[in-house]
Coordinates of C-alpha atoms and ligand atoms in Angstrom, one line a residue:
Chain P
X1130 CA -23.6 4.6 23.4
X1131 CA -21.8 7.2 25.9
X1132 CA -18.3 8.9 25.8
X1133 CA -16.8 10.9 29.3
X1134 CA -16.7 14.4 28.7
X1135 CA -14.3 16.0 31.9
X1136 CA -15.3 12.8 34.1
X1137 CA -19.3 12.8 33.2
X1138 CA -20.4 10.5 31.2
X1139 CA -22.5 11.9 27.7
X1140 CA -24.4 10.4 25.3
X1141 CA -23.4 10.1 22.0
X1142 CA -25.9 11.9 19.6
X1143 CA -27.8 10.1 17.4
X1144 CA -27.0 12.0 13.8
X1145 CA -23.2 10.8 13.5
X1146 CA -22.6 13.8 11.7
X1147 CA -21.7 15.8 15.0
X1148 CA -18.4 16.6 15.2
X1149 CA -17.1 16.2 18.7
X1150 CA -16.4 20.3 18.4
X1151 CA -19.8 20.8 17.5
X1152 CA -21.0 18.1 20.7
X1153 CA -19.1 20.1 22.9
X1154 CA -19.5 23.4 22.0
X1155 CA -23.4 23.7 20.8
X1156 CA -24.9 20.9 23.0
X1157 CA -23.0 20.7 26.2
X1158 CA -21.8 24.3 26.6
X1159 CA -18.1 23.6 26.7
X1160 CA -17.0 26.7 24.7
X1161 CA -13.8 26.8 25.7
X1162 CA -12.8 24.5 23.0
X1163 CA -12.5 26.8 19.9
X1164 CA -13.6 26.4 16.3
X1165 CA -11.3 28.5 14.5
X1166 CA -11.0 26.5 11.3
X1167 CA -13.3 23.8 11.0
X1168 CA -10.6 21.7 8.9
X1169 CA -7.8 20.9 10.9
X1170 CA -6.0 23.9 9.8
X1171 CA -5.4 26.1 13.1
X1172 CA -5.4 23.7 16.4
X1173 CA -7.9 25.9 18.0
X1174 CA -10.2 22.7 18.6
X1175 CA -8.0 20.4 20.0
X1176 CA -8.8 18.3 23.1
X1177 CA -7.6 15.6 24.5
X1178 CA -8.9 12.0 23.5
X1179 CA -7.6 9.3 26.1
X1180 CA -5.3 11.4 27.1
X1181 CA -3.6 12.0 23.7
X1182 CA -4.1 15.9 21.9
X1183 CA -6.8 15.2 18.8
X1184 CA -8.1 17.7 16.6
X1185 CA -12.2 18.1 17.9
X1186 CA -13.5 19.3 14.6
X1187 CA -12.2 16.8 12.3
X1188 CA -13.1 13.9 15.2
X1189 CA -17.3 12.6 15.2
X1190 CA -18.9 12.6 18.1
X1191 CA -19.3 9.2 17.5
X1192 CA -16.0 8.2 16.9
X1193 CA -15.6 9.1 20.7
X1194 CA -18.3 6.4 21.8
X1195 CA -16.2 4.8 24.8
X1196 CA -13.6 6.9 25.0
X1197 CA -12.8 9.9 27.6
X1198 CA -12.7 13.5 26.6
X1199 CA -10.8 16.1 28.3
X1200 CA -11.4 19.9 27.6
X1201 CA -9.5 23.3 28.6
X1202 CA -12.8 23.2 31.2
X1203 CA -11.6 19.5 32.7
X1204 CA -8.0 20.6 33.3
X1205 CA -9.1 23.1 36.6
X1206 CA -9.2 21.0 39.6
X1207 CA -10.4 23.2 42.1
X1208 CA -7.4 25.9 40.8
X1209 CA -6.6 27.1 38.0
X1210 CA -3.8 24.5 35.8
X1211 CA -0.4 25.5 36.3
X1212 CA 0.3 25.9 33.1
X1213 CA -2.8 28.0 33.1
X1214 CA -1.3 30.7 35.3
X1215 CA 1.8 30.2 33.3
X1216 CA 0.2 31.6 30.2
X1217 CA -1.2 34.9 32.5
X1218 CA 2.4 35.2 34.1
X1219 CA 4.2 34.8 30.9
X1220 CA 2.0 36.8 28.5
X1221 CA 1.3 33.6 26.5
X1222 CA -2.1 35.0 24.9
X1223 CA -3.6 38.5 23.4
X1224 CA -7.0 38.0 22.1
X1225 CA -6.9 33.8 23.7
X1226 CA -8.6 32.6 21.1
X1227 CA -6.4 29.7 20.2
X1228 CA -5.8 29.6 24.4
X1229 CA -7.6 26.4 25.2
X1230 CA -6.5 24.4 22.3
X1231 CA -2.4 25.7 23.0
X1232 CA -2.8 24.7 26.7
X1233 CA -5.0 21.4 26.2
X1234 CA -2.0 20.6 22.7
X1235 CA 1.1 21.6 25.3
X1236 CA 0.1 19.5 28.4
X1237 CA 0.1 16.6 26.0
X1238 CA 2.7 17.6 24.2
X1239 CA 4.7 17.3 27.3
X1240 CA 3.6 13.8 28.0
X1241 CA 4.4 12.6 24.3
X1242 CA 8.3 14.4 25.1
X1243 CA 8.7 12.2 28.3
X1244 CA 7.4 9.3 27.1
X1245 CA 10.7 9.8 24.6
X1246 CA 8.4 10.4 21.7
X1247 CA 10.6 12.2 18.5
X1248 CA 10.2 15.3 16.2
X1249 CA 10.7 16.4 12.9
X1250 CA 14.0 18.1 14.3
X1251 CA 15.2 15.4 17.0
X1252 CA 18.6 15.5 15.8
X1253 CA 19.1 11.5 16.8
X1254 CA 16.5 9.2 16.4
X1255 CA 18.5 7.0 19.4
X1256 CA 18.1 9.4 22.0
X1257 CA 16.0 8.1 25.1
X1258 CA 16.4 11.7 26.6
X1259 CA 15.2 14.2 24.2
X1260 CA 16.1 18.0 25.4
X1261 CA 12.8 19.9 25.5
X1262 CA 15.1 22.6 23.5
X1263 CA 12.9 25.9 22.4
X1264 CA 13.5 24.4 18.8
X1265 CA 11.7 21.2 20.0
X1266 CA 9.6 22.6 21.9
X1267 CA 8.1 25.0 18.6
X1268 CA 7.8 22.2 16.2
X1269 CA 6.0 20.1 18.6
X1270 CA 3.6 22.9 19.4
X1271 CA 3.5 23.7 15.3
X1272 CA -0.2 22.6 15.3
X1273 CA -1.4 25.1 17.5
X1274 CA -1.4 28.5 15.2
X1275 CA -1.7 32.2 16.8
X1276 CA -3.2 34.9 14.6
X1277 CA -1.9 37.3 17.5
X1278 CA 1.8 36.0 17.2
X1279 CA 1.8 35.4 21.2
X1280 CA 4.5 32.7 20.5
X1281 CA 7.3 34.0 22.9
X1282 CA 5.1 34.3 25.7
X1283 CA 3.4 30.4 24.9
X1284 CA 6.6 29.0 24.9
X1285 CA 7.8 31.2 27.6
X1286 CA 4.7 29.8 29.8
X1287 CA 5.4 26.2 28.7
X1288 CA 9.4 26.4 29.8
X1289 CA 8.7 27.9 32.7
X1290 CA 5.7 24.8 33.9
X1291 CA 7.8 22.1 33.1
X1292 CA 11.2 22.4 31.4
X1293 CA 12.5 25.3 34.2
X1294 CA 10.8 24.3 37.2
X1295 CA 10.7 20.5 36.4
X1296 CA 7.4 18.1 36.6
X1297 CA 4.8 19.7 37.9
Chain Q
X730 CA -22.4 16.9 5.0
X731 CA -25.0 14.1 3.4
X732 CA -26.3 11.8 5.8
X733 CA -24.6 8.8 6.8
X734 CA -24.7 5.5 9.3
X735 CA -21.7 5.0 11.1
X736 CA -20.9 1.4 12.3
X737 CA -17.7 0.1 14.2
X738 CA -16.1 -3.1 12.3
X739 CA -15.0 -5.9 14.6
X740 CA -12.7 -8.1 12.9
X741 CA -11.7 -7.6 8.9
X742 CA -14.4 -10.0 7.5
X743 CA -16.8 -8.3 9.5
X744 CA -15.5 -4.7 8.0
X745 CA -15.6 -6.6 4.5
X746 CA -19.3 -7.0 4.9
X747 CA -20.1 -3.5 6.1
X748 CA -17.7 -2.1 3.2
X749 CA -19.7 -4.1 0.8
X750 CA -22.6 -1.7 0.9
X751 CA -22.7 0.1 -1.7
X752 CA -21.7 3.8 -0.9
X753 CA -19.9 2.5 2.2
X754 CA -16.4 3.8 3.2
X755 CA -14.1 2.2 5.7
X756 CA -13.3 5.2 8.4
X757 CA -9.5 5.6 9.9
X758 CA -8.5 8.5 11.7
X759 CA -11.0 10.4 9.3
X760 CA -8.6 13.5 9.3
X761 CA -9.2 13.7 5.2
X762 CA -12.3 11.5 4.7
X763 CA -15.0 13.8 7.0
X764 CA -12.7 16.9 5.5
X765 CA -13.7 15.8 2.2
X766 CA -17.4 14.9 3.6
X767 CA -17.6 18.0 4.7
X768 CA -17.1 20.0 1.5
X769 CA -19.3 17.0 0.1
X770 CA -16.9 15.9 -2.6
X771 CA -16.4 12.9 -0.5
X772 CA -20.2 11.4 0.1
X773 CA -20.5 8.3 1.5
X774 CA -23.9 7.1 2.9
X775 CA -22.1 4.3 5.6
X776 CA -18.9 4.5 7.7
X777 CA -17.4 2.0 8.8
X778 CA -14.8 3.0 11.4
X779 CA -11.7 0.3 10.9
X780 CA -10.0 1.7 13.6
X781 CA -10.2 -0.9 15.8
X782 CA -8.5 -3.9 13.7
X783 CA -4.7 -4.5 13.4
X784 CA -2.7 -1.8 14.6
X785 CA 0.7 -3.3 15.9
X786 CA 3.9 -3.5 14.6
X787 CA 6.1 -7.2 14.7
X788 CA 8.6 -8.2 13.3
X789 CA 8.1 -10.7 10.3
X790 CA 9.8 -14.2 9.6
X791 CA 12.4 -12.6 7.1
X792 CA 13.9 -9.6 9.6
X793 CA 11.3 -6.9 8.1
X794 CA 8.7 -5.8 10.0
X795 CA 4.7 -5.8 9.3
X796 CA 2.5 -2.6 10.3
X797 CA -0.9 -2.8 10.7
X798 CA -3.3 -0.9 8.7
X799 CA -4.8 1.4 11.7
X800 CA -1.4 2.0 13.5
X801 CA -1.7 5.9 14.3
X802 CA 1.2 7.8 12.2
X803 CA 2.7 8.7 15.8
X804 CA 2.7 5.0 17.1
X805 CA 4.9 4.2 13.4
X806 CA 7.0 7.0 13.9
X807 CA 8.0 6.5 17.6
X808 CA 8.7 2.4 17.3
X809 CA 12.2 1.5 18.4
X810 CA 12.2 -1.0 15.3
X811 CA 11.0 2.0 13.3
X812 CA 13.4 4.4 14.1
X813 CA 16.2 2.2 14.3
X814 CA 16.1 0.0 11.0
X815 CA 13.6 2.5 9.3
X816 CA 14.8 6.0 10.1
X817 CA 13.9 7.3 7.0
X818 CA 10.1 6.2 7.6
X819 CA 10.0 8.2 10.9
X820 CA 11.2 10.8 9.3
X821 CA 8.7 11.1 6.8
X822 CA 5.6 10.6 9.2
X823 CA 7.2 13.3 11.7
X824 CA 7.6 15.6 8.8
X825 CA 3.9 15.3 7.6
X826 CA 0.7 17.6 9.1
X827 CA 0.7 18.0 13.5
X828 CA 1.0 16.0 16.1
X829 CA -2.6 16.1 16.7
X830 CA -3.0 14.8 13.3
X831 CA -0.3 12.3 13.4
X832 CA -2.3 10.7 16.4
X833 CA -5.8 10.8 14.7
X834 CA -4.4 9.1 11.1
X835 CA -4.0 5.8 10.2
X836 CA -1.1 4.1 8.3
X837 CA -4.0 3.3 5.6
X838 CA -5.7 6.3 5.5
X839 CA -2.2 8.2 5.0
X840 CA -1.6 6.2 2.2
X841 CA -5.4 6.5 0.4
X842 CA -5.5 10.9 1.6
X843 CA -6.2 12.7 -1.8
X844 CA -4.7 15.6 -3.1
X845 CA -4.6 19.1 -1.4
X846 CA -5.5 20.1 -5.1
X847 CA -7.3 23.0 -4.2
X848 CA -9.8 22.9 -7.4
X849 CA -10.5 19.5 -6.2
X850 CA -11.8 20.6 -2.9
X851 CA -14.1 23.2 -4.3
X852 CA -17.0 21.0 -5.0
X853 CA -19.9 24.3 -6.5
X854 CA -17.1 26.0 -7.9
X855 CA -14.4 24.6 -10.0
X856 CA -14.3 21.6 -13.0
X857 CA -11.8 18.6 -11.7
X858 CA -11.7 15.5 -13.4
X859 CA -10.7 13.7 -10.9
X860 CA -13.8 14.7 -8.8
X861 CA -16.2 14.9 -11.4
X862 CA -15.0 12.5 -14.3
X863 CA -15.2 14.3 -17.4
X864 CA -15.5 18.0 -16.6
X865 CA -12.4 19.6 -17.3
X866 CA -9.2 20.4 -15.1
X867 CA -8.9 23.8 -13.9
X868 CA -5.6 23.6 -12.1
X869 CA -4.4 23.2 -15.7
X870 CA -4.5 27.0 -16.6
X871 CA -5.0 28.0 -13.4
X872 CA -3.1 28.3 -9.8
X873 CA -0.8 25.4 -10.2
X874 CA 2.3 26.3 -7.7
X875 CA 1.9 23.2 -6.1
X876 CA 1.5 20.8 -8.8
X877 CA 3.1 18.2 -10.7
X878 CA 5.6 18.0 -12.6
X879 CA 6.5 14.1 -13.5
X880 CA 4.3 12.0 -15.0
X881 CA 0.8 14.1 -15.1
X882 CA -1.5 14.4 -17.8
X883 CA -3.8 16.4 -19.6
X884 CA -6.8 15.2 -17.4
X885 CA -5.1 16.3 -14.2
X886 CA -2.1 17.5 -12.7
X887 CA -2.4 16.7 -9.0
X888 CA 0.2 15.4 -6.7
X889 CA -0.3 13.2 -4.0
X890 CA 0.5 15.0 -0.4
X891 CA 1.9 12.2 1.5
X892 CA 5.5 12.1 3.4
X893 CA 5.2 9.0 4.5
X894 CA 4.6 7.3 1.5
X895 CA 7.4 8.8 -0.3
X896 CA 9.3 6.5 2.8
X897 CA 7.5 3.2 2.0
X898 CA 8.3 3.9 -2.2
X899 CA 12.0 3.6 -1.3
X900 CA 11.9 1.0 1.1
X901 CA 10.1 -1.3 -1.6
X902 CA 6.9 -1.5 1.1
X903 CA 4.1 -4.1 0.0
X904 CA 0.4 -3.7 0.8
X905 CA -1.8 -6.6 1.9
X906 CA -5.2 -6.1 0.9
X907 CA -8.3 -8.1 1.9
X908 CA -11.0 -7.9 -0.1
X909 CA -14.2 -10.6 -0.9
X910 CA -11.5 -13.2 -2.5
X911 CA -8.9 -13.3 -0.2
X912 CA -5.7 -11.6 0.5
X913 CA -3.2 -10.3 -2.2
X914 CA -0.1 -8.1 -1.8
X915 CA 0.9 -5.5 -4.5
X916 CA 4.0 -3.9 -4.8
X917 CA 4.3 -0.3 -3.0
X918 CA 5.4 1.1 -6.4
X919 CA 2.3 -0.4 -8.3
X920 CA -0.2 0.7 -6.2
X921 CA -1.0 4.3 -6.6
X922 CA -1.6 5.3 -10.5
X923 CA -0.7 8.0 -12.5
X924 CA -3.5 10.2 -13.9
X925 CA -3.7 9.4 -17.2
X926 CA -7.5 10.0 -19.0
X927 CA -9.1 8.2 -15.2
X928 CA -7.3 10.4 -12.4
X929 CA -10.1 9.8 -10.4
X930 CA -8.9 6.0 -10.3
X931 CA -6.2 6.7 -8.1
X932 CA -4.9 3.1 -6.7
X933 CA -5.2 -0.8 -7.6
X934 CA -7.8 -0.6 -4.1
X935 CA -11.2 -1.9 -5.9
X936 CA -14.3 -0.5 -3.9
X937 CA -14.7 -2.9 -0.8
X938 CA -11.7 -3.9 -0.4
X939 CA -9.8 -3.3 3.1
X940 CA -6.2 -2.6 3.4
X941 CA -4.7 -4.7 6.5
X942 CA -1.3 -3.8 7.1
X943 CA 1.8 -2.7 5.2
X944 CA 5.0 -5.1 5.0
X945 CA 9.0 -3.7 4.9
X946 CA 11.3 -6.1 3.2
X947 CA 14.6 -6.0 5.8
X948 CA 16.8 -3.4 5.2
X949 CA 20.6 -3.9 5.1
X950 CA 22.3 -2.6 7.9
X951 CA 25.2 -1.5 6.0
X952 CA 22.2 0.9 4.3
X953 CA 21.9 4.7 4.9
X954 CA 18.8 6.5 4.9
X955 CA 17.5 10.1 5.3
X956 CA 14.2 12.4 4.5
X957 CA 13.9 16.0 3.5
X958 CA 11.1 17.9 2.5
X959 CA 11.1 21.2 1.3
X960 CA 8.1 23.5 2.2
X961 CA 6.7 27.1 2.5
X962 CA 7.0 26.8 6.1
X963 CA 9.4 25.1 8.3
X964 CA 6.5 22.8 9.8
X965 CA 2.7 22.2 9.4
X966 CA 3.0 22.6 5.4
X967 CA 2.4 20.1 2.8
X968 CA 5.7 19.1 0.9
X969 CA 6.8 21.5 -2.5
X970 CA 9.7 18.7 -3.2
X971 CA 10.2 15.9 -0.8
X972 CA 13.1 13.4 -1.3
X973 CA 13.7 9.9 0.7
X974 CA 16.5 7.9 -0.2
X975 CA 18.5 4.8 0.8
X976 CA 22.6 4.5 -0.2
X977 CA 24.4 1.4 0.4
X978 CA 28.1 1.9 -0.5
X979 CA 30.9 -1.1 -0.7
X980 CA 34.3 -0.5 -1.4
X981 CA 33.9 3.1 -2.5
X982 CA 31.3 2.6 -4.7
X983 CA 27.7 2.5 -4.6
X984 CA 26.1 -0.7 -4.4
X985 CA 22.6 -0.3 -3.6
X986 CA 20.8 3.1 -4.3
X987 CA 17.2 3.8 -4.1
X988 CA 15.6 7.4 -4.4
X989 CA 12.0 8.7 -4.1
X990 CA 10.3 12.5 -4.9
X991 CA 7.2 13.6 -3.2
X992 CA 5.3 16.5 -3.8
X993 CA 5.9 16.7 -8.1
X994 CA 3.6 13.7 -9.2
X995 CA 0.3 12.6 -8.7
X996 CA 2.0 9.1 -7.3
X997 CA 4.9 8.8 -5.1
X998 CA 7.8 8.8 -7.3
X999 CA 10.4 6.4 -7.7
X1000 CA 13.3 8.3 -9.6
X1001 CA 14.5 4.6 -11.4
X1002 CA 16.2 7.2 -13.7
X1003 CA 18.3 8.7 -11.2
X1004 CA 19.2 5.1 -9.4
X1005 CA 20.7 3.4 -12.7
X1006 CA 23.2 6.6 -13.2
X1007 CA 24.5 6.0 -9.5
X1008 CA 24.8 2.2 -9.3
X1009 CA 28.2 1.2 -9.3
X1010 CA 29.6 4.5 -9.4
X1011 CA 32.0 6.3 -6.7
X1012 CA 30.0 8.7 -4.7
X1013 CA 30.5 12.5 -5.4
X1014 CA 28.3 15.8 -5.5
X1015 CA 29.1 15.7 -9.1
X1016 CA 27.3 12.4 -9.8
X1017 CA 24.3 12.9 -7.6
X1018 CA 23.7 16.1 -9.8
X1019 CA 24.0 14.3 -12.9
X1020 CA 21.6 11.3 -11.3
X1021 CA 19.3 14.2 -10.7
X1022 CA 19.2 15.5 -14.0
X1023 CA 18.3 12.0 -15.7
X1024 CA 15.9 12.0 -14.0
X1025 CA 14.5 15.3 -14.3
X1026 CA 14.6 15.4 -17.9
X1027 CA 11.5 14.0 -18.3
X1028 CA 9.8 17.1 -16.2
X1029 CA 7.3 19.3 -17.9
X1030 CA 6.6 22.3 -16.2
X1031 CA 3.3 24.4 -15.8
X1032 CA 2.8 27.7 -15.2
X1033 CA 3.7 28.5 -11.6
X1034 CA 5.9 25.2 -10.8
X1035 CA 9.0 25.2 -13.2
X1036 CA 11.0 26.4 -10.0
X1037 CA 10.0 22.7 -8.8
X1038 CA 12.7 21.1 -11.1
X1039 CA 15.5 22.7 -10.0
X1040 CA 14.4 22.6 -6.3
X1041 CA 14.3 18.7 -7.1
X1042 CA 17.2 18.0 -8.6
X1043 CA 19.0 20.2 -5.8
X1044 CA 17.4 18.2 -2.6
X1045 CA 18.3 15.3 -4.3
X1046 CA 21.9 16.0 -4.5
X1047 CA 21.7 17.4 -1.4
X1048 CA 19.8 14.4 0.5
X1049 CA 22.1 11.7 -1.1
X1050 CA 25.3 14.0 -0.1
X1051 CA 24.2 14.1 3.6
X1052 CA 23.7 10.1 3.2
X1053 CA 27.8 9.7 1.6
X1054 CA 28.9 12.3 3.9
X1055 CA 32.4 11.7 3.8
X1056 CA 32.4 9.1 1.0
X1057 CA 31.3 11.8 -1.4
Ligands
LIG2309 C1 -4.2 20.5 8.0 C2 -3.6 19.2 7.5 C3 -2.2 19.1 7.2 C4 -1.7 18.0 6.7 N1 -0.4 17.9 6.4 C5 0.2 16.8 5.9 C6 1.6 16.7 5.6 O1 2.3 17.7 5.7 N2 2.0 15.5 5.1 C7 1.2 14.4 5.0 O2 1.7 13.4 4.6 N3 0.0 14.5 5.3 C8 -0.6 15.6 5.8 N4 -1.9 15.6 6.1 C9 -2.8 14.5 5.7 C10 -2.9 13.4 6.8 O3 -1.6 12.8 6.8 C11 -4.0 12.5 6.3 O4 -5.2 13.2 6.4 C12 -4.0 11.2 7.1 O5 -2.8 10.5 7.0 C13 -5.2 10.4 6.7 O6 -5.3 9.3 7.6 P1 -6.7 8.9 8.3 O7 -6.5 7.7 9.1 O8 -7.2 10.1 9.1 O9 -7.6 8.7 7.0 P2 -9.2 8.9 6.8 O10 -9.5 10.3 6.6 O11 -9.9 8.1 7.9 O12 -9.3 8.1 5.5 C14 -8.7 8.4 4.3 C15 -9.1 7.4 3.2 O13 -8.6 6.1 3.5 C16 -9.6 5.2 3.5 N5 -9.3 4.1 4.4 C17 -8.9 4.3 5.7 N6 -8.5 3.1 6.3 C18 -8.6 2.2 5.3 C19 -8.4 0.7 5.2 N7 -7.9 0.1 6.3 N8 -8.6 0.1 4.1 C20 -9.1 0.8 3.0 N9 -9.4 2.1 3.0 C21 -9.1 2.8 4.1 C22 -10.9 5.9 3.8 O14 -12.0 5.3 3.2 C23 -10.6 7.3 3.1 O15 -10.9 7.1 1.7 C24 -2.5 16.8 6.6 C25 -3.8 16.9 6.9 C26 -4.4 18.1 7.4 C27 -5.8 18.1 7.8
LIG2310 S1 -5.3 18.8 -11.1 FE1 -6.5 17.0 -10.8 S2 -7.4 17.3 -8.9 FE2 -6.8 19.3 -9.5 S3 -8.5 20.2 -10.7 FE3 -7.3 19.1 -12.2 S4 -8.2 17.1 -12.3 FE4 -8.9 18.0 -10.4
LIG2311 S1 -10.9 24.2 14.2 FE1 -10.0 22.3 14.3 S2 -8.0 22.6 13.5 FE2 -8.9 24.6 13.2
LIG2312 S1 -3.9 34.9 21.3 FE1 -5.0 35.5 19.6 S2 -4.8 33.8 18.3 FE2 -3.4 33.3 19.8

């Protein structure tokens, strides 16, 4: 029974009532993935699972078993992600605590928008070649909140990595 | 959280003889279940995790299409079928809770969430029939903004949360259900109850039994469909008043109408009501309103949530006149 946390491989804990939040945060150090609601409320916790954005706290450790975890620490390869200095150039944070879980939601997010994957305000269904307008762009990141209103700058950040400047 | 075993089901008998257990409950995407665990109104002593049966989507022998039971609410809402035959269904799934969400939750577990009532959720401090049979509803005198207003009773006046299944009401869905003697189907419109003196009995589902995949009837493709939920926020918000609908016009009139409400009774509601004013009838603003108001006669308000009968009968003319555009 193991999951991959950022490449390593972890073992699952034995009381299956440790959230994969909790796993990462209390028994393997990984605090950059935050708890801010505990109830899928906020988007602070989310991480990737496989490659897809998944809320941590409302995921068990358990429910991982087999599967590859990716947290705000497992997206610096040597440097920082771009869309890491994105959100320093653009202002896309104040106090950073929902940080981590915006950057680890967006770089999915992006993958889900080339992959051709709708919203809730795609205008056509049909389309194979969704605009990444900033309309778009907001209601796909509406599961990340910001107490701090840093909005402008997130989205500003997230234009400028990969709707301005292409794929990065 | 009480303590629980967790076990992964291979196949659907083998899920059928972990769910038999007493106190054991099947595990999709787990985005309400370990919620609810976790404010210990929900306390089951085994999961078993069901995420790993039938999740695709084909097409069946009669031009519908069947879903699996653990197809992620962002796999439905993406399909090419889906969104090309079904619009309205996509619609309603990419309406509901986050992406994040939508990739965690199953198509079964979306259809089995419980309320957002928020008396229901707090287990030390509130009475809630539906949680603890028998106590008393305090939603009923108390903060009921969100509530219902078709169809409740004196037990309880929850609604139930989903977008999607306000979709699969007016597409005249079917759920297959295994359970210890076989499979058997029931009618989408059957299978969640209203409250009545047992609102903690909230579907036909007996304890055990596994939900396998959901079945769509074809849909015409002279048919026009559309979703719109009104909310507090313009995303990330449970629906106030949802309404899916489904037109089919011929020769200027109206030959096929369905229309369903979310968001105003404890069951997604099919508004039969509203559908027998506007069959066979010419297509105008004037008629949707009246369709509308049949229907909504039969609201009772509570104390916060009268505005939620005007605010249905409004989307509802509104939805079906974006479906007629011109026609109307
Ligand atoms: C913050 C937040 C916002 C949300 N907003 C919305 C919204 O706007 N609109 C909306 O529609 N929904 C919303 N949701 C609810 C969400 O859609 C549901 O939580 C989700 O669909 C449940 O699916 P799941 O697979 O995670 O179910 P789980 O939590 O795993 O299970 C739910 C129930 O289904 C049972 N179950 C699961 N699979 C089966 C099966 N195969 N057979 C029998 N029983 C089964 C479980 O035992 C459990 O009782 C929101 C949720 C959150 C946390
Ligand atoms: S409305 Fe229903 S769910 Fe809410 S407190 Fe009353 S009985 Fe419980
Ligand atoms: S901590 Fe997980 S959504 Fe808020
Ligand atoms: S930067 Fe403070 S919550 Fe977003």
């Amino acid at each position: 029974m193991a999951l991959t946390v950022n490449g390593a491989p972890v073992p699952v804990p034995t009381d299956p009532r440790v959230s994969l939040l909790d796993l990462l945060r209390e028994r393997l150090d990984l605090t950059g993935t935050k708890k801010g609601c505990n109830q899928g409320a906020c988007g602070a916790c989310t991480v990737l699972l496989d490659g897809e954005r998944v809320l941590s706290c409302l995921t068990l450790a358990v429910q991982a078993d087999g599967r590859s975890v990716t947290t705000i620490e497992g997206l610096v390869e040597g440097a920082m992600h771009p869309l890491q200095q994105a959100f320093i150039e653009h202002d896309g944070f104040q106090c950073g605590y929902c940080t981590p879980g915006q950057i680890c939601s967006a770089v999915a997010m992006v993958e889900e928008w080339r992959r051709g994957s709708p919203s809730n305000v795609t205008q056509d269904l049909a389309d194979s070649a969704i605009e990444l307008t900033h309309d778009e762009l907001r209601e796909r990141m509406s599961g990340n909140l910001c107490r701090c209103g840093a909005h402008n700058g997130i989205v500003d950040a997230i234009v400028a990595t990969y709707v301005t400047e292409g794929a990065r | 959280m009480i303590e629980f075993t967790y076990a992964r089901a291979s196949d659907p008998s083998h899920a059928l003889l972990l769910g038999a257990a007493q106190d054991a409950r099947f595990l999709g995407g787990g985005t309400n279940l370990v919620d609810l665990m976790r404010e210990t109104v929900e306390r089951p002593r085994e999961l078993v995790d069901v995420t790993g049966l039938a999740s695709g989507i084909e097409e069946t022998a009669s031009g519908g299409l069947r879903i699996g039971a653990a197809t992620r609410n962002t796999a439905l809402a993406e399909h090419p079928l889906v969104r090309s035959r079904y619009p309205v269904l996509s619609r309603a799934v990419l309406a509901g809770a986050s992406a994040q969400i939508r990739n965690m939750a199953t198509v079964a577990g979306n259809l089995l969430q419980r309320t957002r009532c928020s008396y229901f959720y707090d287990e030390d401090g509130s009475r809630c029939n539906k949680r603890a049979p028998g106590q008393g509803c305090d939603a009923l005198e108390g903060l009921n903004r969100g509530h219902a207003i078709l169809g409740a009773s004196d037990a309880c006046v929850a609604v139930h949360p989903s977008d999607m299944c306000v979709a699969l009401a007016v597409l005249d869905a079917t759920v297959e259900i295994e359970g210890a003697e076989g499979t058997r189907q029931i009618a989408f419109a059957d299978f969640h109850r209203l409250p009545g003196d047992t609102p903690h009995a909230e579907t036909l589902l007996q304890p055990g039994e596994l939900i396998t995949a959901i079945e769509l009837p074809p849909l015409s493709n002279e048919a026009r469909s559309a979703y719109r939920k009104v909310r507090d926020r313009s995303s990330y918000a449970f629906a106030l008043v949802s309404v899916a609908a489904v037109l089919r016009l011929e020769g200027g009139t109206i030959a096929e109408a369905r229309v369903a409400l979310g968001g105003v009774a404890h069951k997604p509601w099919r508004a039969a009501k509203a559908e027998a004013i506007l069959i066979g009838q010419a297509p105008s603003p004037e008629l949707f309103r009246r369709a509308a108001d049949a229907e909504l006669t039969q609201a009772r308000p509570l104390r916060d949530n009268g505005f939620k009968i005007e605010l249905a009968a409004r989307t509802i003319t509104a939805v079906l006149s974006d479906i007629a555009g011109d026609a109307a």
